[in-house]
């Protein structure tokens, strides 16, 4: 078990387990705390609760603002989609201040309501990448939670010691990249520093802690290599997740379905929508 550290971009082994003091780079995560204020959060939730919440899978309720999609047959049409809700216009505008969200144009919004009494959760999964683009953006409201990342790859992950045995000071992972990896833990390298070790990707989980009112973006490896999940044990009280998705290259400029993509974006960014 590892925990993601936003300050360093490392997944660090949890104390006091076997991998405490070991870490590896975990790219593709952007986390901003206090993305909106308490007053903004209250206003958004109040406006959401004026509309019906529809039952969803695994004890969740949802509100969808997006086109009608059949992912299995890869079919798509506007259907009854009338755009993102009006209260999201300000949220989307604030996203422009985030470096990783340059040019982000959301074409779909999904609100999910989690409650511990309903056993709300979502199993490890990838979001579709035929329709949705690289960046997945989620706003975490009403309570904190944990986004649990797991990997099905047959690859191994190279762990680096974050402390030397002598002075217990944090060492940058880059300083170990020239050492040969050894599978046996406890084997010492140069100057008494533990050499890197390999672990199967399948046996690694990374916890990304999401504070209340935080914004998280998954892209790159965190989007395409690692599955994400929310487990029941991490829902302590009511939680609302607001997820925004952009179009894939196939529906963007130069793509095979560019014209349909333009039509959907025009509808989405009118910000006049009601849940479909």
mmCIF file of C-alpha atoms in Angstrom:
data_model
loop_
_atom_site.group_PDB
_atom_site.id
_atom_site.type_symbol
_atom_site.label_atom_id
_atom_site.label_comp_id
_atom_site.label_asym_id
_atom_site.label_seq_id
_atom_site.Cartn_x
_atom_site.Cartn_y
_atom_site.Cartn_z
ATOM 1 C CA UNK A 1 0.000 0.000 0.000
ATOM 2 C CA UNK A 2 1.289 3.412 -1.036
ATOM 3 C CA UNK A 3 -0.040 6.948 -0.594
ATOM 4 C CA UNK A 4 0.264 9.666 -3.222
ATOM 5 C CA UNK A 5 2.105 12.819 -2.114
ATOM 6 C CA UNK A 6 0.942 15.886 -4.134
ATOM 7 C CA UNK A 7 3.994 17.914 -3.098
ATOM 8 C CA UNK A 8 6.505 15.483 -4.615
ATOM 9 C CA UNK A 9 4.463 13.455 -7.123
ATOM 10 C CA UNK A 10 5.665 10.271 -5.398
ATOM 11 C CA UNK A 11 3.701 7.270 -4.190
ATOM 12 C CA UNK A 12 5.186 6.590 -0.753
ATOM 13 C CA UNK A 13 5.035 3.346 1.208
ATOM 14 C CA UNK A 14 2.793 3.544 4.249
ATOM 15 C CA UNK A 15 4.145 3.349 7.788
ATOM 16 C CA UNK A 16 4.768 0.953 9.516
ATOM 17 C CA UNK A 17 4.502 -1.685 6.775
ATOM 18 C CA UNK A 18 7.224 -3.398 4.778
ATOM 19 C CA UNK A 19 7.515 -0.652 2.163
ATOM 20 C CA UNK A 20 7.734 2.307 4.534
ATOM 21 C CA UNK A 21 10.682 4.420 3.377
ATOM 22 C CA UNK A 22 10.238 3.304 -0.245
ATOM 23 C CA UNK A 23 8.608 5.252 -3.077
ATOM 24 C CA UNK A 24 8.148 5.514 -6.827
ATOM 25 C CA UNK A 25 7.114 8.345 -9.173
ATOM 26 C CA UNK A 26 3.358 8.386 -9.828
ATOM 27 C CA UNK A 27 2.753 10.679 -12.824
ATOM 28 C CA UNK A 28 -0.568 11.908 -14.177
ATOM 29 C CA UNK A 29 -2.212 13.376 -11.064
ATOM 30 C CA UNK A 30 -3.012 17.037 -10.405
ATOM 31 C CA UNK A 31 -4.656 17.920 -7.080
ATOM 32 C CA UNK A 32 -5.802 21.366 -5.955
ATOM 33 C CA UNK A 33 -7.223 21.791 -2.476
ATOM 34 C CA UNK A 34 -9.986 24.333 -1.714
ATOM 35 C CA UNK A 35 -10.802 24.694 -5.406
ATOM 36 C CA UNK A 36 -14.082 26.341 -4.420
ATOM 37 C CA UNK A 37 -15.222 28.063 -1.214
ATOM 38 C CA UNK A 38 -17.647 26.723 1.415
ATOM 39 C CA UNK A 39 -20.312 29.154 0.205
ATOM 40 C CA UNK A 40 -19.850 28.050 -3.406
ATOM 41 C CA UNK A 41 -20.083 24.415 -2.340
ATOM 42 C CA UNK A 42 -23.344 25.049 -0.452
ATOM 43 C CA UNK A 43 -24.850 26.874 -3.415
ATOM 44 C CA UNK A 44 -23.879 24.159 -5.906
ATOM 45 C CA UNK A 45 -25.283 21.319 -3.775
ATOM 46 C CA UNK A 46 -28.509 23.245 -3.144
ATOM 47 C CA UNK A 47 -28.999 23.728 -6.901
ATOM 48 C CA UNK A 48 -28.241 20.049 -7.582
ATOM 49 C CA UNK A 49 -30.795 18.898 -5.009
ATOM 50 C CA UNK A 50 -33.537 20.844 -6.792
ATOM 51 C CA UNK A 51 -33.341 18.198 -9.539
ATOM 52 C CA UNK A 52 -34.058 14.489 -9.132
ATOM 53 C CA UNK A 53 -31.255 12.047 -8.377
ATOM 54 C CA UNK A 54 -31.660 8.799 -10.333
ATOM 55 C CA UNK A 55 -30.617 5.426 -8.842
ATOM 56 C CA UNK A 56 -27.253 4.213 -10.145
ATOM 57 C CA UNK A 57 -25.051 1.178 -9.586
ATOM 58 C CA UNK A 58 -23.386 0.204 -6.299
ATOM 59 C CA UNK A 59 -25.525 2.326 -4.011
ATOM 60 C CA UNK A 60 -24.937 5.612 -5.808
ATOM 61 C CA UNK A 61 -27.351 8.162 -7.252
ATOM 62 C CA UNK A 62 -26.580 10.244 -10.339
ATOM 63 C CA UNK A 63 -27.412 13.221 -12.499
ATOM 64 C CA UNK A 64 -26.134 13.083 -16.085
ATOM 65 C CA UNK A 65 -25.553 16.022 -18.390
ATOM 66 C CA UNK A 66 -24.287 14.616 -21.657
ATOM 67 C CA UNK A 67 -25.032 12.957 -25.003
ATOM 68 C CA UNK A 68 -26.743 9.589 -25.353
ATOM 69 C CA UNK A 69 -24.013 6.964 -25.719
ATOM 70 C CA UNK A 70 -23.856 3.238 -26.442
ATOM 71 C CA UNK A 71 -20.245 2.434 -25.582
ATOM 72 C CA UNK A 72 -20.448 -1.227 -26.655
ATOM 73 C CA UNK A 73 -21.657 -0.374 -30.162
ATOM 74 C CA UNK A 74 -19.757 2.938 -30.214
ATOM 75 C CA UNK A 75 -22.828 4.930 -31.142
ATOM 76 C CA UNK A 76 -23.521 8.476 -30.088
ATOM 77 C CA UNK A 77 -26.177 11.144 -30.551
ATOM 78 C CA UNK A 78 -27.203 14.354 -28.820
ATOM 79 C CA UNK A 79 -30.540 12.875 -27.704
ATOM 80 C CA UNK A 80 -32.154 15.028 -24.999
ATOM 81 C CA UNK A 81 -28.832 16.659 -24.052
ATOM 82 C CA UNK A 82 -29.346 20.395 -23.524
ATOM 83 C CA UNK A 83 -25.950 21.323 -22.101
ATOM 84 C CA UNK A 84 -24.088 21.490 -18.808
ATOM 85 C CA UNK A 85 -25.962 23.108 -15.885
ATOM 86 C CA UNK A 86 -25.751 26.877 -15.457
ATOM 87 C CA UNK A 87 -23.901 26.621 -12.110
ATOM 88 C CA UNK A 88 -20.996 24.849 -13.837
ATOM 89 C CA UNK A 89 -20.112 27.855 -15.993
ATOM 90 C CA UNK A 90 -18.176 29.431 -13.120
ATOM 91 C CA UNK A 91 -16.486 26.125 -12.206
ATOM 92 C CA UNK A 92 -15.301 25.594 -15.786
ATOM 93 C CA UNK A 93 -13.999 29.180 -15.923
ATOM 94 C CA UNK A 94 -11.988 28.611 -12.725
ATOM 95 C CA UNK A 95 -10.385 25.523 -14.253
ATOM 96 C CA UNK A 96 -8.481 27.741 -16.687
ATOM 97 C CA UNK A 97 -6.165 28.732 -13.826
ATOM 98 C CA UNK A 98 -4.940 25.102 -13.595
ATOM 99 C CA UNK A 99 -1.822 24.500 -15.666
ATOM 100 C CA UNK A 100 -2.855 20.969 -16.698
ATOM 101 C CA UNK A 101 -6.265 22.106 -17.961
ATOM 102 C CA UNK A 102 -5.198 24.358 -20.820
ATOM 103 C CA UNK A 103 -7.744 24.045 -23.625
ATOM 104 C CA UNK A 104 -10.027 21.798 -21.560
ATOM 105 C CA UNK A 105 -13.574 21.922 -22.987
ATOM 106 C CA UNK A 106 -16.002 19.689 -21.052
ATOM 107 C CA UNK A 107 -18.640 17.984 -23.155
ATOM 108 C CA UNK A 108 -20.170 15.930 -20.342
ATOM 109 C CA UNK A 109 -20.826 16.283 -16.624
ATOM 110 C CA UNK A 110 -21.839 13.519 -14.241
ATOM 111 C CA UNK A 111 -22.850 14.180 -10.634
ATOM 112 C CA UNK A 112 -22.661 11.156 -8.326
ATOM 113 C CA UNK A 113 -24.147 11.055 -4.830
ATOM 114 C CA UNK A 114 -22.477 8.681 -2.335
ATOM 115 C CA UNK A 115 -23.949 7.776 1.072
ATOM 116 C CA UNK A 116 -22.555 5.274 3.602
ATOM 117 C CA UNK A 117 -26.096 4.057 4.416
ATOM 118 C CA UNK A 118 -26.487 2.888 0.803
ATOM 119 C CA UNK A 119 -23.062 1.227 0.723
ATOM 120 C CA UNK A 120 -22.050 3.571 -2.089
ATOM 121 C CA UNK A 121 -18.877 2.656 -3.977
ATOM 122 C CA UNK A 122 -17.436 2.208 -7.455
ATOM 123 C CA UNK A 123 -15.244 -0.735 -8.460
ATOM 124 C CA UNK A 124 -11.812 -0.346 -10.097
ATOM 125 C CA UNK A 125 -12.317 0.725 -13.706
ATOM 126 C CA UNK A 126 -11.024 2.743 -16.636
ATOM 127 C CA UNK A 127 -13.183 5.498 -18.077
ATOM 128 C CA UNK A 128 -13.948 4.942 -21.770
ATOM 129 C CA UNK A 129 -11.358 6.368 -24.183
ATOM 130 C CA UNK A 130 -13.233 5.974 -27.481
ATOM 131 C CA UNK A 131 -15.352 9.043 -26.650
ATOM 132 C CA UNK A 132 -13.681 10.682 -23.651
ATOM 133 C CA UNK A 133 -10.319 12.406 -23.949
ATOM 134 C CA UNK A 134 -7.237 12.197 -21.788
ATOM 135 C CA UNK A 135 -8.111 14.440 -18.851
ATOM 136 C CA UNK A 136 -10.694 13.350 -16.281
ATOM 137 C CA UNK A 137 -11.624 16.168 -13.912
ATOM 138 C CA UNK A 138 -13.491 15.619 -10.629
ATOM 139 C CA UNK A 139 -14.620 18.027 -7.925
ATOM 140 C CA UNK A 140 -15.044 16.387 -4.510
ATOM 141 C CA UNK A 141 -17.861 17.900 -2.415
ATOM 142 C CA UNK A 142 -19.298 17.583 1.131
ATOM 143 C CA UNK A 143 -16.742 15.153 2.578
ATOM 144 C CA UNK A 144 -13.243 13.795 2.122
ATOM 145 C CA UNK A 145 -12.592 10.432 0.501
ATOM 146 C CA UNK A 146 -9.833 8.294 -1.008
ATOM 147 C CA UNK A 147 -9.341 7.536 -4.696
ATOM 148 C CA UNK A 148 -7.814 4.042 -4.828
ATOM 149 C CA UNK A 149 -5.542 3.284 -7.801
ATOM 150 C CA UNK A 150 -4.658 -0.233 -8.957
ATOM 151 C CA UNK A 151 -2.912 -1.757 -11.956
ATOM 152 C CA UNK A 152 -3.437 -4.987 -13.935
ATOM 153 C CA UNK A 153 -0.154 -4.731 -15.830
ATOM 154 C CA UNK A 154 2.304 -7.634 -15.918
ATOM 155 C CA UNK A 155 5.131 -5.108 -15.509
ATOM 156 C CA UNK A 156 7.119 -4.459 -12.364
ATOM 157 C CA UNK A 157 7.496 -1.188 -10.521
ATOM 158 C CA UNK A 158 10.930 -0.027 -9.428
ATOM 159 C CA UNK A 159 10.902 1.312 -5.874
ATOM 160 C CA UNK A 160 13.508 3.708 -4.569
ATOM 161 C CA UNK A 161 14.542 4.182 -0.942
ATOM 162 C CA UNK A 162 13.639 7.676 0.223
ATOM 163 C CA UNK A 163 16.019 7.635 3.196
ATOM 164 C CA UNK A 164 19.656 6.676 3.535
ATOM 165 C CA UNK A 165 20.582 4.457 6.466
ATOM 166 C CA UNK A 166 23.183 6.909 7.729
ATOM 167 C CA UNK A 167 21.467 10.287 7.919
ATOM 168 C CA UNK A 168 17.773 9.413 7.329
ATOM 169 C CA UNK A 169 17.437 12.325 4.919
ATOM 170 C CA UNK A 170 15.041 12.332 2.015
ATOM 171 C CA UNK A 171 16.851 11.442 -1.191
ATOM 172 C CA UNK A 172 15.553 12.362 -4.642
ATOM 173 C CA UNK A 173 14.560 9.297 -6.717
ATOM 174 C CA UNK A 174 16.657 10.538 -9.622
ATOM 175 C CA UNK A 175 19.848 9.912 -7.662
ATOM 176 C CA UNK A 176 19.178 6.175 -7.718
ATOM 177 C CA UNK A 177 18.337 5.717 -11.376
ATOM 178 C CA UNK A 178 21.865 4.651 -12.324
ATOM 179 C CA UNK A 179 21.908 1.779 -9.837
ATOM 180 C CA UNK A 180 20.978 -1.689 -10.984
ATOM 181 C CA UNK A 181 17.687 -2.905 -9.542
ATOM 182 C CA UNK A 182 17.821 -5.897 -7.246
ATOM 183 C CA UNK A 183 14.829 -7.952 -6.214
ATOM 184 C CA UNK A 184 16.105 -8.785 -2.748
ATOM 185 C CA UNK A 185 15.113 -6.271 -0.104
ATOM 186 C CA UNK A 186 17.754 -5.202 2.347
ATOM 187 C CA UNK A 187 20.616 -5.422 -0.136
ATOM 188 C CA UNK A 188 22.865 -2.376 0.179
ATOM 189 C CA UNK A 189 24.262 -0.286 -2.624
ATOM 190 C CA UNK A 190 26.837 2.483 -2.621
ATOM 191 C CA UNK A 191 27.643 4.172 0.705
ATOM 192 C CA UNK A 192 25.159 2.077 2.673
ATOM 193 C CA UNK A 193 22.160 3.247 0.658
ATOM 194 C CA UNK A 194 19.547 0.614 -0.061
ATOM 195 C CA UNK A 195 19.454 -0.299 -3.738
ATOM 196 C CA UNK A 196 16.177 -0.100 -5.686
ATOM 197 C CA UNK A 197 13.840 -3.081 -5.548
ATOM 198 C CA UNK A 198 11.207 -4.430 -7.920
ATOM 199 C CA UNK A 199 7.601 -5.301 -7.062
ATOM 200 C CA UNK A 200 4.831 -6.628 -9.374
ATOM 201 C CA UNK A 201 2.497 -3.828 -10.499
ATOM 202 C CA UNK A 202 -0.514 -6.031 -9.706
ATOM 203 C CA UNK A 203 0.388 -6.067 -6.020
ATOM 204 C CA UNK A 204 0.576 -2.278 -5.675
ATOM 205 C CA UNK A 205 -2.242 0.052 -4.652
ATOM 206 C CA UNK A 206 -1.932 3.832 -4.402
ATOM 207 C CA UNK A 207 -4.275 5.928 -2.264
ATOM 208 C CA UNK A 208 -4.944 9.489 -3.422
ATOM 209 C CA UNK A 209 -6.519 11.416 -0.555
ATOM 210 C CA UNK A 210 -9.169 13.855 -1.780
ATOM 211 C CA UNK A 211 -10.000 16.609 0.725
ATOM 212 C CA UNK A 212 -13.424 18.232 0.732
ATOM 213 C CA UNK A 213 -13.784 20.842 -2.063
ATOM 214 C CA UNK A 214 -10.646 19.612 -3.843
ATOM 215 C CA UNK A 215 -10.239 19.228 -7.607
ATOM 216 C CA UNK A 216 -8.386 16.227 -9.013
ATOM 217 C CA UNK A 217 -7.279 15.634 -12.605
ATOM 218 C CA UNK A 218 -6.183 12.222 -13.899
ATOM 219 C CA UNK A 219 -4.214 12.074 -17.145
ATOM 220 C CA UNK A 220 -1.356 10.111 -18.743
ATOM 221 C CA UNK A 221 -0.441 6.944 -16.817
ATOM 222 C CA UNK A 222 -2.969 7.651 -14.061
ATOM 223 C CA UNK A 223 -5.696 7.714 -16.729
ATOM 224 C CA UNK A 224 -4.639 4.877 -19.044
ATOM 225 C CA UNK A 225 -2.462 2.518 -16.969
ATOM 226 C CA UNK A 226 -4.066 2.680 -13.517
ATOM 227 C CA UNK A 227 -7.688 1.882 -12.683
ATOM 228 C CA UNK A 228 -9.460 4.086 -10.144
ATOM 229 C CA UNK A 229 -12.045 3.165 -7.516
ATOM 230 C CA UNK A 230 -13.878 4.486 -4.456
ATOM 231 C CA UNK A 231 -14.385 1.854 -1.742
ATOM 232 C CA UNK A 232 -17.230 1.753 0.767
ATOM 233 C CA UNK A 233 -14.876 2.138 3.716
ATOM 234 C CA UNK A 234 -13.837 5.553 2.390
ATOM 235 C CA UNK A 235 -17.378 6.998 2.364
ATOM 236 C CA UNK A 236 -17.882 8.427 5.854
ATOM 237 C CA UNK A 237 -20.871 10.692 5.132
ATOM 238 C CA UNK A 238 -22.646 12.149 2.125
ATOM 239 C CA UNK A 239 -20.242 12.856 -0.717
ATOM 240 C CA UNK A 240 -20.924 14.334 -4.148
ATOM 241 C CA UNK A 241 -18.486 13.871 -7.003
ATOM 242 C CA UNK A 242 -18.789 16.185 -10.029
ATOM 243 C CA UNK A 243 -16.876 14.718 -12.985
ATOM 244 C CA UNK A 244 -16.201 16.588 -16.222
ATOM 245 C CA UNK A 245 -14.978 14.855 -19.384
ATOM 246 C CA UNK A 246 -13.552 16.179 -22.653
ATOM 247 C CA UNK A 247 -13.783 14.672 -26.145
ATOM 248 C CA UNK A 248 -11.251 12.206 -27.528
ATOM 249 C CA UNK A 249 -9.140 12.997 -30.605
ATOM 250 C CA UNK A 250 -11.653 11.144 -32.796
ATOM 251 C CA UNK A 251 -14.282 13.802 -32.007
ATOM 252 C CA UNK A 252 -11.923 16.799 -31.956
ATOM 253 C CA UNK A 253 -10.385 18.968 -34.691
ATOM 254 C CA UNK A 254 -9.054 16.734 -37.473
ATOM 255 C CA UNK A 255 -10.791 13.642 -36.104
ATOM 256 C CA UNK A 256 -13.146 11.311 -37.933
ATOM 257 C CA UNK A 257 -16.195 12.652 -36.057
ATOM 258 C CA UNK A 258 -15.094 16.274 -35.769
ATOM 259 C CA UNK A 259 -18.466 17.729 -36.862
ATOM 260 C CA UNK A 260 -20.426 15.729 -34.280
ATOM 261 C CA UNK A 261 -17.907 16.805 -31.651
ATOM 262 C CA UNK A 262 -18.437 20.463 -32.543
ATOM 263 C CA UNK A 263 -22.201 20.049 -32.270
ATOM 264 C CA UNK A 264 -21.953 18.421 -28.834
ATOM 265 C CA UNK A 265 -19.546 21.049 -27.522
ATOM 266 C CA UNK A 266 -21.828 23.841 -28.691
ATOM 267 C CA UNK A 267 -24.691 22.277 -26.752
ATOM 268 C CA UNK A 268 -22.556 21.542 -23.676
ATOM 269 C CA UNK A 269 -21.074 25.026 -23.368
ATOM 270 C CA UNK A 270 -24.442 26.751 -23.638
ATOM 271 C CA UNK A 271 -24.760 25.960 -19.892
ATOM 272 C CA UNK A 272 -28.541 25.673 -20.150
ATOM 273 C CA UNK A 273 -28.831 21.993 -19.356
ATOM 274 C CA UNK A 274 -31.029 19.843 -17.171
ATOM 275 C CA UNK A 275 -30.224 16.241 -16.177
ATOM 276 C CA UNK A 276 -31.008 13.786 -18.978
#
